[in-house]
N, CA, C and O atoms as a DFTB+ gen file, in Angstrom:
312 C
 N C O
     1  1       9.096       2.176      16.289
     2  2       8.325       2.281      15.108
     3  2       8.800       1.255      14.108
     4  3      10.004       1.044      13.966
     5  1       7.997       0.694      13.500
     6  2       8.174      -0.505      12.245
     7  2       8.420       0.306      10.978
     8  3       7.786       1.331      10.728
     9  1       9.443      -0.238      10.126
    10  2       9.656       0.289       9.019
    11  2       9.632      -1.156       7.990
    12  3      10.265      -2.183       8.235
    13  1       8.854      -0.961       6.960
    14  2       8.849      -2.050       6.019
    15  2      10.088      -1.825       5.233
    16  3      10.318      -0.696       4.799
    17  1      10.970      -2.888       4.999
    18  2      12.203      -2.804       4.349
    19  2      11.968      -3.367       2.901
    20  3      12.374      -2.821       1.876
    21  1      11.288      -4.484       2.962
    22  2      11.145      -5.150       1.529
    23  2       9.797      -5.948       1.626
    24  3       9.370      -6.289       2.729
    25  1       9.218      -6.204       0.617
    26  2       7.859      -6.949       0.351
    27  2       7.946      -7.471      -1.256
    28  3       7.863      -6.678      -2.194
    29  1       8.102      -8.740      -1.404
    30  2       7.748      -9.419      -2.629
    31  2       7.028     -10.588      -2.545
    32  3       6.704     -11.013      -1.437
    33  1       6.697     -11.231      -3.662
    34  2       5.886     -12.668      -3.466
    35  2       6.611     -13.684      -2.595
    36  3       5.976     -14.602      -2.074
    37  1       8.011     -13.536      -2.411
    38  2       8.723     -14.703      -1.668
    39  2       8.919     -13.907      -0.295
    40  3       8.527     -14.609       0.637
    41  1       9.318     -12.878       0.055
    42  2       9.894     -12.491       1.176
    43  2       9.414     -11.138       1.527
    44  3       9.322     -10.231       0.700
    45  1       9.046     -11.007       3.044
    46  2       8.856      -9.656       3.598
    47  2       9.783      -9.356       4.737
    48  3      10.051     -10.269       5.518
    49  1      10.284      -8.192       4.901
    50  2      11.162      -7.936       5.818
    51  2      10.803      -6.582       6.304
    52  3      10.618      -5.646       5.527
    53  1      10.691      -6.468       7.773
    54  2      10.354      -5.216       8.414
    55  2      11.433      -4.941       9.624
    56  3      11.685      -5.782      10.487
    57  1      11.940      -3.834       9.567
    58  2      12.909      -3.461      10.540
    59  2      12.245      -2.785      11.776
    60  3      11.266      -2.051      11.644
    61  1      12.831      -3.068      13.018
    62  2      12.397      -2.400      14.205
    63  2      13.394      -2.012      15.040
    64  3      13.792      -2.662      16.006
    65  1      13.932      -0.622      14.562
    66  2      15.182      -0.254      15.129
    67  2      15.288      -0.161      16.698
    68  3      16.308      -0.378      17.352
    69  1      14.051       0.199      17.183
    70  2      13.963       0.664      18.695
    71  2      14.273      -0.765      19.271
    72  3      15.082      -0.805      20.198
    73  1      13.802      -1.769      18.892
    74  2      14.071      -3.198      19.570
    75  2      15.161      -3.801      19.015
    76  3      15.358      -4.988      19.277
    77  1      16.010      -3.124      18.198
    78  2      17.070      -3.795      17.317
    79  2      16.817      -5.145      16.821
    80  3      17.540      -6.110      17.069
    81  1      15.790      -5.169      16.128
    82  2      15.270      -6.450      15.624
    83  2      14.597      -6.248      14.152
    84  3      14.083      -5.189      13.792
    85  1      14.671      -7.336      13.419
    86  2      14.190      -7.554      12.127
    87  2      13.161      -8.677      12.078
    88  3      13.403      -9.767      12.596
    89  1      11.990      -8.406      11.444
    90  2      10.968      -9.547      11.167
    91  2      11.183      -9.852       9.932
    92  3      11.349      -8.973       9.086
    93  1      11.213     -11.309       9.609
    94  2      11.470     -11.967       8.341
    95  2      10.415     -12.982       8.021
    96  3      10.246     -13.955       8.756
    97  1       9.754     -12.795       7.022
    98  2       8.759     -13.881       6.581
    99  2       9.185     -14.521       5.262
   100  3       9.620     -13.872       4.310
   101  1       9.034     -15.784       5.279
   102  2       9.346     -16.631       4.064
   103  2       7.888     -16.906       3.700
   104  3       7.169     -17.676       4.337
   105  1       7.500     -16.190       2.589
   106  2       5.919     -16.310       2.059
   107  2       5.677     -17.782       1.450
   108  3       4.563     -18.300       1.374
   109  1       6.891     -18.390       1.022
   110  2       6.713     -19.711       0.317
   111  2       6.170     -20.571       1.224
   112  3       5.202     -21.259       0.899
   113  1       6.695     -20.641       2.424
   114  2       6.457     -21.648       3.389
   115  2       5.566     -21.240       4.608
   116  3       5.185     -22.091       5.412
   117  1       5.242     -19.915       4.725
   118  2       4.393     -19.342       5.601
   119  2       5.120     -19.445       6.925
   120  3       4.450     -19.867       7.867
   121  1       6.320     -19.143       7.136
   122  2       7.091     -19.166       8.320
   123  2       7.808     -18.000       8.407
   124  3       8.062     -17.430       7.346
   125  1       8.261     -17.430       9.631
   126  2       9.019     -16.308       9.945
   127  2       9.537     -16.361      11.193
   128  3       9.400     -17.333      11.936
   129  1      10.225     -15.202      11.514
   130  2      10.889     -15.072      12.823
   131  2      11.150     -13.588      13.134
   132  3      11.049     -12.793      12.200
   133  1      11.470     -13.149      14.334
   134  2      11.714     -11.876      14.977
   135  2      13.116     -12.100      15.226
   136  3      13.419     -12.792      16.198
   137  1      13.997     -11.626      14.503
   138  2      15.469     -11.530      14.774
   139  2      16.058     -10.385      15.555
   140  3      15.715      -9.232      15.292
   141  1      16.934     -10.653      16.509
   142  2      17.267      -9.461      17.483
   143  2      18.870      -9.359      17.569
   144  3      19.584     -10.290      17.196
   145  1      19.323      -8.289      18.032
   146  2      20.554      -7.945      18.301
   147  2      21.563      -8.182      17.042
   148  3      21.409      -7.721      15.911
   149  1      22.826      -9.158      17.582
   150  2      23.694      -9.330      16.514
   151  2      23.330      -9.987      15.432
   152  3      23.929      -9.821      14.369
   153  1      22.247     -10.864      15.564
   154  2      21.781     -11.683      14.436
   155  2      21.039     -10.730      13.486
   156  3      21.275     -10.779      12.279
   157  1      20.118      -9.833      14.017
   158  2      19.459      -8.852      13.311
   159  2      20.444      -7.914      12.539
   160  3      20.185      -7.646      11.366
   161  1      21.490      -7.434      13.101
   162  2      22.438      -6.749      12.569
   163  2      23.174      -7.454      11.305
   164  3      23.446      -6.822      10.285
   165  1      23.428      -8.654      11.458
   166  2      24.005      -9.628      10.465
   167  2      23.150      -9.669       9.288
   168  3      23.577      -9.411       8.163
   169  1      21.730     -10.050       9.583
   170  2      20.785     -10.085       8.519
   171  2      20.759      -8.753       7.720
   172  3      20.977      -8.749       6.508
   173  1      20.497      -7.667       8.394
   174  2      20.546      -6.395       7.696
   175  2      21.816      -6.267       6.677
   176  3      21.633      -5.928       5.508
   177  1      22.964      -6.524       7.133
   178  2      24.009      -6.381       6.327
   179  2      24.125      -7.460       5.223
   180  3      24.555      -7.091       4.130
   181  1      23.824      -8.601       5.379
   182  2      23.540      -9.647       4.266
   183  2      22.407      -9.259       3.407
   184  3      22.550      -9.398       2.193
   185  1      21.417      -8.839       3.824
   186  2      20.047      -8.396       2.893
   187  2      20.808      -7.259       2.163
   188  3      20.973      -7.380       0.949
   189  1      21.240      -6.268       2.744
   190  2      21.646      -5.078       1.954
   191  2      22.633      -5.465       0.915
   192  3      22.448      -5.049      -0.229
   193  1      23.445      -6.057       1.124
   194  2      24.563      -6.748       0.135
   195  2      23.745      -7.382      -1.010
   196  3      23.894      -7.060      -2.189
   197  1      22.904      -8.270      -0.588
   198  2      22.081      -9.207      -1.621
   199  2      21.274      -8.385      -2.440
   200  3      21.234      -8.669      -3.637
   201  1      20.616      -7.412      -2.020
   202  2      19.430      -6.477      -2.919
   203  2      20.366      -5.522      -3.699
   204  3      19.995      -5.010      -4.755
   205  1      21.542      -5.300      -3.182
   206  2      22.322      -4.198      -4.165
   207  2      22.682      -4.944      -5.434
   208  3      22.758      -4.264      -6.458
   209  1      22.918      -6.265      -5.513
   210  2      23.031      -6.881      -6.609
   211  2      21.771      -6.929      -7.729
   212  3      21.999      -7.490      -8.800
   213  1      20.676      -6.445      -7.528
   214  2      19.528      -6.401      -8.194
   215  2      19.074      -7.962      -8.550
   216  3      18.858      -8.225      -9.732
   217  1      18.939      -8.916      -7.624
   218  2      18.709     -10.288      -7.861
   219  2      17.218     -10.490      -8.442
   220  3      16.257      -9.770      -8.171
   221  1      17.217     -11.590      -9.279
   222  2      15.827     -11.910      -9.836
   223  2      15.064     -12.659      -8.704
   224  3      15.613     -13.003      -7.658
   225  1      13.797     -12.876      -8.986
   226  2      12.895     -13.519      -7.831
   227  2      13.379     -14.868      -7.358
   228  3      13.184     -15.171      -6.181
   229  1      14.033     -15.760      -8.225
   230  2      14.349     -17.064      -7.828
   231  2      15.403     -16.718      -6.702
   232  3      15.209     -17.143      -5.563
   233  1      16.457     -15.993      -6.983
   234  2      17.397     -15.647      -6.107
   235  2      17.013     -15.316      -4.579
   236  3      17.787     -15.630      -3.674
   237  1      15.846     -14.702      -4.336
   238  2      15.439     -14.509      -3.103
   239  2      15.095     -15.697      -2.467
   240  3      15.374     -15.778      -1.270
   241  1      14.533     -16.664      -3.028
   242  2      14.345     -17.962      -2.302
   243  2      15.716     -18.785      -2.003
   244  3      15.789     -19.525      -1.022
   245  1      16.701     -18.627      -2.825
   246  2      18.012     -19.163      -2.451
   247  2      18.384     -18.309      -1.302
   248  3      18.675     -18.941      -0.286
   249  1      18.441     -17.018      -1.225
   250  2      19.000     -16.161       0.028
   251  2      18.354     -16.574       1.262
   252  3      19.003     -16.680       2.303
   253  1      17.006     -16.834       1.194
   254  2      16.145     -16.849       2.470
   255  2      16.436     -18.467       3.028
   256  3      16.389     -18.788       4.216
   257  1      16.696     -19.253       2.067
   258  2      16.843     -20.590       2.384
   259  2      18.020     -20.660       3.481
   260  3      17.969     -21.503       4.376
   261  1      19.129     -19.703       3.375
   262  2      20.210     -19.775       4.397
   263  2      19.736     -19.395       5.642
   264  3      20.504     -19.551       6.591
   265  1      18.576     -18.905       5.856
   266  2      17.993     -18.567       7.223
   267  2      16.869     -19.399       7.695
   268  3      16.212     -19.067       8.682
   269  1      16.617     -20.529       6.981
   270  2      15.572     -21.410       7.334
   271  2      15.457     -21.732       8.728
   272  3      14.413     -21.612       9.369
   273  1      16.625     -22.173       9.218
   274  2      16.726     -22.685      10.682
   275  2      16.193     -21.759      11.594
   276  3      15.666     -22.208      12.611
   277  1      16.247     -20.279      11.369
   278  2      15.660     -19.610      12.125
   279  2      14.340     -19.008      12.169
   280  3      13.836     -18.340      13.072
   281  1      13.773     -19.422      10.830
   282  2      12.425     -19.152      10.468
   283  2      11.483     -20.429      10.812
   284  3      11.180     -21.320      10.019
   285  1      11.079     -20.319      12.193
   286  2      10.263     -21.488      12.795
   287  2       8.971     -21.093      13.280
   288  3       8.300     -21.882      13.944
   289  1       8.553     -19.901      12.996
   290  2       7.190     -19.547      13.607
   291  2       6.173     -19.390      12.467
   292  3       6.428     -18.674      11.499
   293  1       5.008     -20.072      12.588
   294  2       3.963     -19.922      11.684
   295  2       3.752     -18.353      11.335
   296  3       3.681     -17.573      12.285
   297  1       3.656     -17.901      10.123
   298  2       3.255     -16.609       9.787
   299  2       1.783     -16.548       9.438
   300  3       1.300     -17.170       8.492
   301  1       1.132     -15.803      10.213
   302  2      -0.467     -15.605       9.896
   303  2      -0.558     -14.478       9.299
   304  3       0.128     -13.564       9.758
   305  1      -1.345     -14.232       8.216
   306  2      -1.447     -13.283       7.417
   307  2      -3.049     -12.728       7.644
   308  3      -3.962     -13.554       7.612
   309  1      -3.291     -11.503       7.839
   310  2      -4.678     -10.996       8.185
   311  2      -4.793      -9.648       7.448
   312  3      -5.825      -8.982       7.536
């Protein structure tokens, strides 16, 4: 079962616990990825720590820029 974790104008994050994965979409660039296993766990931890600091909208862009190497799939909105 999918659980939407976060959705704002910059970033979309959905968790897929049964698949041990996280879907991450960078809305600024229209790209995303499905991250699994240890990388997904690392993203969950990093993201949880990041949002606990109540970041402003610009900070989300800075955060997701650290993951750009993984976000290489076109994100199709429907």
